[in-house]
Coordinates of C-alpha atoms and ligand atoms in Angstrom, one line a residue:
M1 CA -16.6 57.2 -2.3
L2 CA -18.5 54.1 -3.5
R3 CA -17.4 50.9 -1.9
T4 CA -16.6 47.7 -3.7
I5 CA -17.9 44.7 -1.7
L6 CA -17.5 41.1 -2.6
H7 CA -19.6 38.2 -1.3
V8 CA -17.8 34.9 -1.7
D9 CA -19.8 31.6 -1.2
M10 CA -18.3 28.2 -1.9
D11 CA -20.5 25.9 -4.1
A12 CA -22.1 22.8 -2.3
F13 CA -19.2 23.1 0.0
F14 CA -19.0 19.9 2.0
A15 CA -20.1 17.8 -1.0
A16 CA -17.6 19.5 -3.3
V17 CA -14.8 18.7 -0.8
E18 CA -16.0 15.1 -0.7
E19 CA -16.1 14.9 -4.6
R20 CA -12.6 16.2 -4.7
E21 CA -11.3 13.7 -2.2
T22 CA -13.1 10.8 -3.8
P23 CA -13.0 11.0 -7.6
A24 CA -15.5 8.1 -7.8
L25 CA -18.2 10.4 -6.5
R26 CA -17.9 12.9 -9.4
E27 CA -20.9 13.1 -11.7
R28 CA -23.0 11.3 -9.1
P29 CA -25.6 12.8 -6.8
V30 CA -23.9 13.2 -3.5
V31 CA -25.6 13.8 -0.2
V32 CA -23.5 14.7 2.9
G33 CA -25.3 14.1 6.2
A34 CA -26.5 11.5 8.6
D35 CA -26.6 7.8 7.7
P36 CA -29.7 7.1 5.7
K37 CA -29.8 3.5 6.9
G38 CA -31.8 2.3 3.9
G39 CA -34.4 5.0 4.4
R40 CA -34.8 4.5 8.2
G41 CA -32.1 7.0 9.1
R42 CA -33.0 9.8 11.5
G43 CA -30.7 12.7 11.0
V44 CA -30.7 15.5 8.4
V45 CA -28.9 16.5 5.2
A46 CA -25.9 18.8 5.7
T47 CA -25.7 19.6 2.0
A48 CA -26.1 18.0 -1.4
N49 CA -24.3 18.5 -4.6
Y50 CA -26.0 20.1 -7.6
E51 CA -26.8 16.7 -9.2
A52 CA -28.6 15.7 -6.0
R53 CA -30.4 19.0 -5.8
R54 CA -32.2 18.1 -9.1
Y55 CA -34.1 15.6 -7.0
G56 CA -35.2 18.3 -4.6
I57 CA -32.6 17.4 -1.9
G58 CA -31.2 20.2 0.2
S59 CA -29.7 21.2 3.5
A60 CA -31.7 20.4 6.7
M61 CA -34.1 17.9 5.0
P62 CA -34.6 14.7 6.9
I63 CA -32.1 12.1 5.5
S64 CA -34.9 9.6 5.1
E65 CA -36.7 12.0 2.8
A66 CA -33.5 12.5 0.7
Y67 CA -33.2 8.7 0.5
R68 CA -36.8 8.4 -0.7
R69 CA -36.1 11.0 -3.4
C70 CA -32.8 9.5 -4.6
P71 CA -31.8 6.1 -3.1
G72 CA -29.1 5.8 -5.7
A73 CA -27.2 8.9 -4.5
A74 CA -23.8 8.6 -2.7
Y75 CA -24.5 9.1 1.0
V76 CA -21.4 10.4 2.8
R77 CA -20.9 11.2 6.5
P78 CA -19.6 14.8 7.2
R79 CA -15.9 15.3 8.0
G80 CA -15.9 18.5 10.0
K81 CA -12.2 18.7 10.6
L82 CA -11.4 18.3 6.9
Y83 CA -13.9 21.1 5.9
R84 CA -12.5 23.4 8.6
E85 CA -9.0 22.9 7.3
V86 CA -10.0 23.6 3.7
S87 CA -12.0 26.6 4.9
R88 CA -9.0 28.0 6.8
R89 CA -6.9 27.8 3.5
I90 CA -9.6 29.5 1.5
F91 CA -9.9 32.3 4.1
A92 CA -6.2 32.8 3.8
I93 CA -6.6 33.4 0.1
L94 CA -9.4 35.9 0.8
R95 CA -7.3 37.7 3.3
S96 CA -4.5 38.1 0.8
C97 CA -6.7 40.6 -1.0
T98 CA -7.8 42.7 1.9
D99 CA -7.8 42.9 5.7
L100 CA -11.5 43.6 5.6
V101 CA -12.8 40.0 5.5
E102 CA -15.9 39.2 7.5
P103 CA -16.6 35.5 7.8
L104 CA -20.3 34.6 7.8
S105 CA -19.9 30.8 8.0
I106 CA -17.5 28.1 7.2
D107 CA -17.7 28.7 3.4
E108 CA -18.9 32.3 3.1
A109 CA -17.5 35.8 3.6
F110 CA -17.8 39.5 2.8
L111 CA -14.8 41.4 1.6
D112 CA -14.4 45.1 1.3
V113 CA -11.8 45.6 -1.5
T114 CA -12.3 49.3 -1.9
A115 CA -8.8 50.1 -0.8
S116 CA -7.3 47.2 -2.7
R117 CA -8.4 48.4 -6.1
R118 CA -5.5 50.6 -6.8
L119 CA -3.1 47.7 -6.3
L120 CA -5.1 44.7 -7.5
G121 CA -7.5 46.1 -10.1
D122 CA -11.3 46.7 -9.9
G123 CA -13.8 44.6 -8.1
P124 CA -14.5 42.2 -11.0
A125 CA -10.8 41.7 -11.6
I126 CA -10.3 40.8 -7.9
A127 CA -13.3 38.5 -7.9
R128 CA -12.0 36.6 -11.0
S129 CA -8.5 36.3 -9.5
L130 CA -9.9 34.9 -6.3
K131 CA -12.1 32.4 -8.1
E132 CA -9.1 31.3 -10.1
R133 CA -6.8 30.9 -7.1
I134 CA -9.4 28.9 -5.2
R135 CA -9.8 26.7 -8.2
E136 CA -6.1 26.2 -8.6
S137 CA -5.1 25.5 -5.1
E138 CA -8.2 23.7 -3.8
S139 CA -9.9 22.4 -7.0
L140 CA -13.1 23.9 -5.7
T141 CA -15.5 26.5 -7.2
A142 CA -16.8 29.6 -5.5
S143 CA -19.6 31.9 -6.5
V144 CA -18.9 35.6 -6.1
G145 CA -21.2 38.7 -6.1
V146 CA -19.6 42.1 -6.6
A147 CA -21.6 45.2 -5.6
T148 CA -21.6 48.5 -3.7
S149 CA -23.0 47.0 -0.5
K150 CA -23.1 43.8 1.5
F151 CA -26.8 43.2 0.9
V152 CA -26.6 43.4 -2.9
A153 CA -23.3 41.5 -3.1
K154 CA -24.9 38.6 -1.0
L155 CA -27.9 38.5 -3.3
A156 CA -25.7 38.7 -6.4
S157 CA -23.4 35.8 -5.5
D158 CA -26.5 33.5 -5.4
L159 CA -27.8 34.4 -8.9
E160 CA -25.6 32.2 -11.0
K161 CA -24.5 29.5 -8.7
P162 CA -22.6 27.3 -9.1
D163 CA -19.3 28.8 -10.2
G164 CA -21.0 32.2 -10.7
L165 CA -19.7 35.7 -11.0
V166 CA -22.3 38.5 -10.9
I167 CA -21.3 42.1 -11.1
V168 CA -23.8 44.7 -10.1
P169 CA -22.6 48.1 -11.4
A170 CA -23.2 51.2 -9.2
G171 CA -26.7 52.4 -10.1
G172 CA -27.9 48.9 -11.2
E173 CA -28.7 47.7 -7.7
R174 CA -32.4 48.3 -7.6
E175 CA -33.0 46.8 -11.0
T176 CA -30.9 43.7 -10.2
I177 CA -32.7 42.8 -6.9
A178 CA -36.2 43.9 -7.8
P179 CA -37.3 40.5 -9.2
L180 CA -36.0 38.5 -6.2
D181 CA -38.3 36.9 -3.6
V182 CA -39.2 39.2 -0.7
R183 CA -38.0 36.4 1.6
R184 CA -34.5 37.4 0.7
L185 CA -34.9 40.8 2.5
W186 CA -32.8 41.0 5.6
G187 CA -34.7 41.4 8.8
A188 CA -38.0 40.0 7.5
G189 CA -39.0 37.1 9.8
P190 CA -42.1 35.0 9.3
R191 CA -44.5 37.5 10.9
T192 CA -43.2 40.4 8.9
L193 CA -43.4 38.4 5.8
A194 CA -47.0 37.5 6.5
R195 CA -47.7 41.2 6.9
L196 CA -45.9 42.1 3.6
E197 CA -47.9 39.3 1.9
R198 CA -51.1 40.9 3.1
L199 CA -49.9 44.2 1.4
G200 CA -49.6 42.3 -1.8
V201 CA -45.8 42.1 -1.7
A202 CA -44.1 39.1 -3.4
T203 CA -40.7 40.6 -4.6
I204 CA -38.1 43.0 -3.4
G205 CA -39.3 45.3 -6.2
D206 CA -42.8 45.3 -4.7
V207 CA -41.3 46.5 -1.4
A208 CA -39.6 49.3 -3.1
A209 CA -42.8 50.2 -4.9
L210 CA -44.7 50.6 -1.6
G211 CA -42.6 53.7 -0.8
R212 CA -41.1 54.8 2.4
E213 CA -44.2 56.3 4.0
A214 CA -46.3 53.1 3.7
L215 CA -43.4 51.0 5.0
V216 CA -42.9 53.2 8.0
R217 CA -46.6 53.3 8.7
E218 CA -46.7 49.5 8.7
F219 CA -43.4 48.6 10.4
G220 CA -42.3 51.7 12.3
E221 CA -39.4 54.1 11.6
A222 CA -36.5 51.7 12.1
L223 CA -37.7 48.5 10.3
G224 CA -39.8 50.3 7.7
G225 CA -37.0 52.7 6.9
R226 CA -34.5 49.8 6.6
F227 CA -36.8 47.9 4.2
H228 CA -37.2 51.0 2.1
E229 CA -33.4 51.3 1.8
L230 CA -32.6 47.7 1.3
S231 CA -35.3 47.3 -1.3
R232 CA -33.5 49.9 -3.3
G233 CA -30.1 48.3 -2.8
I234 CA -28.9 50.8 -0.2
D235 CA -27.1 49.2 2.7
A236 CA -24.3 51.2 4.4
R237 CA -23.3 48.5 6.9
P238 CA -19.6 48.1 7.0
V239 CA -17.7 44.8 6.6
C240 CA -16.6 43.9 10.1
P241 CA -13.4 41.7 10.0
D242 CA -13.5 40.3 13.5
R243 CA -17.1 39.7 13.9
A244 CA -16.8 36.7 16.2
R245 CA -19.0 33.6 16.5
K246 CA -22.5 34.4 17.7
S247 CA -23.5 31.2 19.2
L248 CA -22.3 27.7 19.9
G249 CA -24.5 24.7 20.2
K250 CA -24.9 21.0 19.7
E251 CA -27.8 18.7 19.0
F252 CA -28.5 15.0 18.9
T253 CA -31.0 13.0 16.9
F254 CA -32.1 9.8 18.6
D255 CA -32.1 6.6 16.6
R256 CA -35.7 6.0 17.7
D257 CA -38.2 8.5 19.1
V258 CA -37.7 8.4 22.8
A259 CA -40.5 8.4 25.4
D260 CA -38.1 8.0 28.4
R261 CA -37.5 11.5 29.9
G262 CA -34.5 10.2 31.8
Q263 CA -32.8 9.4 28.6
V264 CA -33.7 12.8 27.0
E265 CA -32.3 14.6 30.1
R266 CA -29.1 12.5 30.2
T267 CA -28.5 13.3 26.5
L268 CA -29.2 17.0 27.1
L269 CA -26.7 16.9 30.0
R270 CA -24.0 15.3 27.8
L271 CA -24.7 18.0 25.2
C272 CA -24.3 20.7 27.9
E273 CA -21.0 19.2 28.8
E274 CA -19.8 19.2 25.1
V275 CA -21.0 22.8 24.6
G276 CA -19.3 24.0 27.8
A277 CA -16.0 22.3 26.8
A278 CA -16.2 23.9 23.3
L279 CA -17.0 27.3 24.8
R280 CA -14.0 27.1 27.0
R281 CA -11.8 26.0 24.1
E282 CA -12.9 29.1 22.3
K283 CA -12.7 31.3 25.4
L284 CA -16.3 32.2 25.2
A285 CA -19.1 32.6 27.7
G286 CA -22.7 33.6 26.9
H287 CA -25.7 35.1 28.5
T288 CA -28.4 33.1 26.8
V289 CA -29.1 29.4 27.0
T290 CA -31.4 27.9 24.3
V291 CA -32.9 24.4 24.3
K292 CA -34.2 22.9 21.1
L293 CA -36.7 20.1 21.2
R294 CA -38.0 18.2 18.2
W295 CA -40.9 15.8 18.7
E296 CA -41.9 12.8 16.7
G297 CA -43.3 14.1 13.4
F298 CA -40.6 16.7 13.2
E299 CA -42.4 19.6 14.9
T300 CA -39.6 21.7 16.6
V301 CA -39.6 24.3 19.4
T302 CA -36.9 26.3 21.0
R303 CA -36.9 28.0 24.4
Q304 CA -34.4 30.4 25.7
A305 CA -33.5 31.9 29.1
A306 CA -31.2 34.8 29.9
Q307 CA -28.5 34.3 32.5
A308 CA -27.4 36.9 34.9
R309 CA -23.8 36.0 34.3
P310 CA -22.1 34.6 31.2
V311 CA -22.0 30.8 31.3
D312 CA -19.3 28.3 30.0
T313 CA -19.7 25.3 32.3
T314 CA -22.0 22.5 32.8
E315 CA -22.8 23.8 36.3
H316 CA -24.3 26.9 34.8
I317 CA -25.6 25.6 31.4
W318 CA -27.3 22.5 32.6
P319 CA -29.7 23.8 35.3
P320 CA -31.4 26.4 33.0
A321 CA -31.3 23.9 30.1
R322 CA -33.0 21.2 32.2
D323 CA -35.6 23.8 33.3
L324 CA -36.3 24.9 29.8
L325 CA -36.7 21.3 28.6
R326 CA -39.1 20.5 31.4
A327 CA -41.1 23.7 30.7
A328 CA -41.3 23.1 27.0
D329 CA -41.9 19.4 27.2
Q330 CA -45.2 17.7 26.4
P331 CA -44.8 14.4 28.2
A332 CA -47.3 12.5 26.0
R333 CA -45.1 13.0 22.9
R334 CA -41.9 11.2 22.1
V335 CA -38.7 13.1 21.5
R336 CA -36.8 12.9 18.2
L337 CA -34.0 15.5 18.8
V338 CA -32.7 17.6 21.6
G339 CA -30.2 20.4 21.5
V340 CA -28.6 23.2 23.5
T341 CA -27.0 26.4 22.4
V342 CA -25.2 29.2 24.3
S343 CA -25.3 32.7 22.7
G344 CA -25.2 36.3 23.7
F345 CA -21.4 36.5 24.0
G346 CA -21.4 40.3 23.5
A347 CA -18.5 42.6 24.1
A348 CA -19.1 42.7 27.8
S349 CA -19.2 38.9 28.3
G350 CA -16.7 36.2 27.9
R351 CA -13.7 35.2 29.9
Q352 CA -11.3 37.9 28.6
L353 CA -13.3 40.4 30.6
S354 CA -13.4 38.2 33.7
L355 CA -9.6 38.1 33.7
F356 CA -9.5 41.8 33.9
E357 CA -12.1 41.9 36.6
G358 CA -10.1 39.5 38.6
G359 CA -12.0 36.8 40.5
E360 CA -15.2 37.3 38.4
R361 CA -15.0 33.8 37.2
T362 CA -17.0 31.3 39.2
P363 CA -15.3 28.5 41.1
G364 CA -16.9 26.2 38.7
S365 CA -14.8 27.6 35.9
R366 CA -11.6 26.5 37.6
V367 CA -13.0 23.0 38.1
A368 CA -13.9 23.1 34.4
D369 CA -10.4 24.1 33.4
A370 CA -9.1 21.1 35.4
I371 CA -11.5 18.8 33.8
D372 CA -10.6 20.1 30.3
T373 CA -7.0 19.4 31.0
L374 CA -7.7 15.9 32.3
A375 CA -10.1 15.2 29.4
E376 CA -7.5 16.3 26.9
R377 CA -5.0 13.9 28.4
F378 CA -7.1 10.9 29.2
G379 CA -10.2 11.2 27.0
K380 CA -13.6 12.7 27.5
R381 CA -15.2 9.7 29.2
A382 CA -12.5 9.5 31.9
V383 CA -13.9 12.5 33.7
T384 CA -17.4 12.9 35.2
R385 CA -18.6 14.8 38.2
A386 CA -20.7 12.4 40.1
A387 CA -22.7 14.9 42.2
L388 CA -23.7 16.9 39.2
L389 CA -24.1 14.1 36.7
P390 CA -26.0 11.3 38.5
D391 CA -26.7 9.3 35.4
V392 CA -24.0 10.3 33.0
R393 CA -22.1 7.0 33.2
R394 CA -25.1 5.1 32.3
E395 CA -25.7 7.4 29.3
A396 CA -22.0 7.1 28.3
S397 CA -22.0 3.4 28.3
H398 CA -25.2 3.3 26.3
S399 CA -24.4 6.1 24.0
A400 CA -22.6 4.1 21.4
G401 CA -25.0 3.4 18.6
H402 CA -27.6 5.9 19.8
G403 CA -27.5 7.8 16.6
R404 CA -24.9 10.4 15.8
P405 CA -24.2 13.9 16.9
E406 CA -24.7 16.4 14.1
A407 CA -24.8 20.0 13.3
E408 CA -22.6 22.0 15.5
S409 CA -23.7 25.5 14.9
Ligands
LIG1 P1 -24.2 26.8 2.3 O1 -23.3 27.7 1.7 O2 -25.6 27.2 2.7 O3 -24.5 25.6 1.2 P2 -23.5 24.9 0.2 O4 -22.2 25.5 0.2 O5 -23.5 23.4 0.5 O6 -24.2 25.1 -1.2 P3 -24.4 26.5 -2.0 O7 -23.7 26.2 -3.4 O8 -25.9 26.7 -2.2 O9 -23.7 27.6 -1.3 O10 -23.6 26.0 3.5 C1 -22.2 25.7 3.6 C2 -22.0 24.4 4.3 O11 -22.5 24.4 5.6 C3 -22.7 23.3 3.5 O12 -21.8 22.7 2.5 C4 -23.0 22.3 4.7 C5 -23.1 23.1 5.9 N1 -24.5 23.2 6.2 C6 -25.0 22.4 7.1 O13 -24.4 21.5 7.7 N2 -26.4 22.4 7.5 C7 -27.2 23.4 6.9 O14 -28.4 23.4 7.2 C8 -26.6 24.3 6.0 C9 -27.5 25.4 5.3 C10 -25.3 24.2 5.6
LIG2 MG1 -21.9 27.6 0.0

């Protein structure tokens, strides 16, 4: 039986919520992100509304660049808690149509409504009703793609943003996606794209035209075969409702590029503490620690290290993070941003399993639990572990005004 898959993606999500909350922002270019500080701001853009996008402003652009392009825009700091609340209510609407809802991010999800059609009408009818309910209850617009697979639904939702509804009928997949940029092909990283380019490929249609044999010759059976299928709009992957979070990280942009490695390390240590606390809140532990380092001039590197056991505490995140930082560092260059992420939660990691295994959790985990409890009651700064965190108090007392944390991924 052919499936009916919806991809729902809110339009300019953070900016749309801000416009709704503050009517004076409507009809103006709105940029949600770090403080531009009159063009000297150091962070990045989270998102921009469609008016601001006309100036070429978009997610992840340095906020100073956004300011240069449109100094007259309204610049708004992100309010994560508010967006999470709105997101939770929107997901409740989505889940009222089907149990098969797979969240992709705070504002985006796949829905498999195949089994709901008998009760709720066909895919397009369900999509229209979802858009309508989101508009009525949240005063926000969503763009929806309706297709027979996740890949095609995702591409479709983007075609008529904002407030779009694109229905790709069964059999029309290949034709719909053929003109789209090959960069939209899932699984094609920078090196693969460069190779495709050398083969003269610019669009998804060009990939389809290469044929299976040429793709397998170039990329091997697995990847080549997948490109062949995707380029024809064939994608059998199921919608997985409880696909959990894949990574948890935090990063920090310094107010000024920093030469002092002590300061960089103290900041990284603080981020390790925050990531550990957030992991424990979500009952997660991961096998991979990744450090991100951005130098003056914006060049960015990431380095990661696998851990023998899943980690969720500063004791186990900080040492590999510090080693990665030191290995990646080029001491002559100043540092603009530092970040740390834990990933690789996997089915066999995490604390749920440790509970069953009994005693698997390290002694540090219990210390961490105690610290979490104290921190919740008395505030984060009340609790530090002197032996482990030699300089953290200095950092804490200096940290006010050192820029602002951004982007929790
Ligand atoms: P997106 O859905 O990628 O963007 P959007 O909803 O703002 O705009 P669009 O209409 O194109 O879908 O991301 C959802 C939210 O996630 C976005 O509003 C802000 C946040 N975000 C960041 O904070 N940083 C980023 O780099 C990106 C891409 C998104
Ligand atoms: Mg969106």
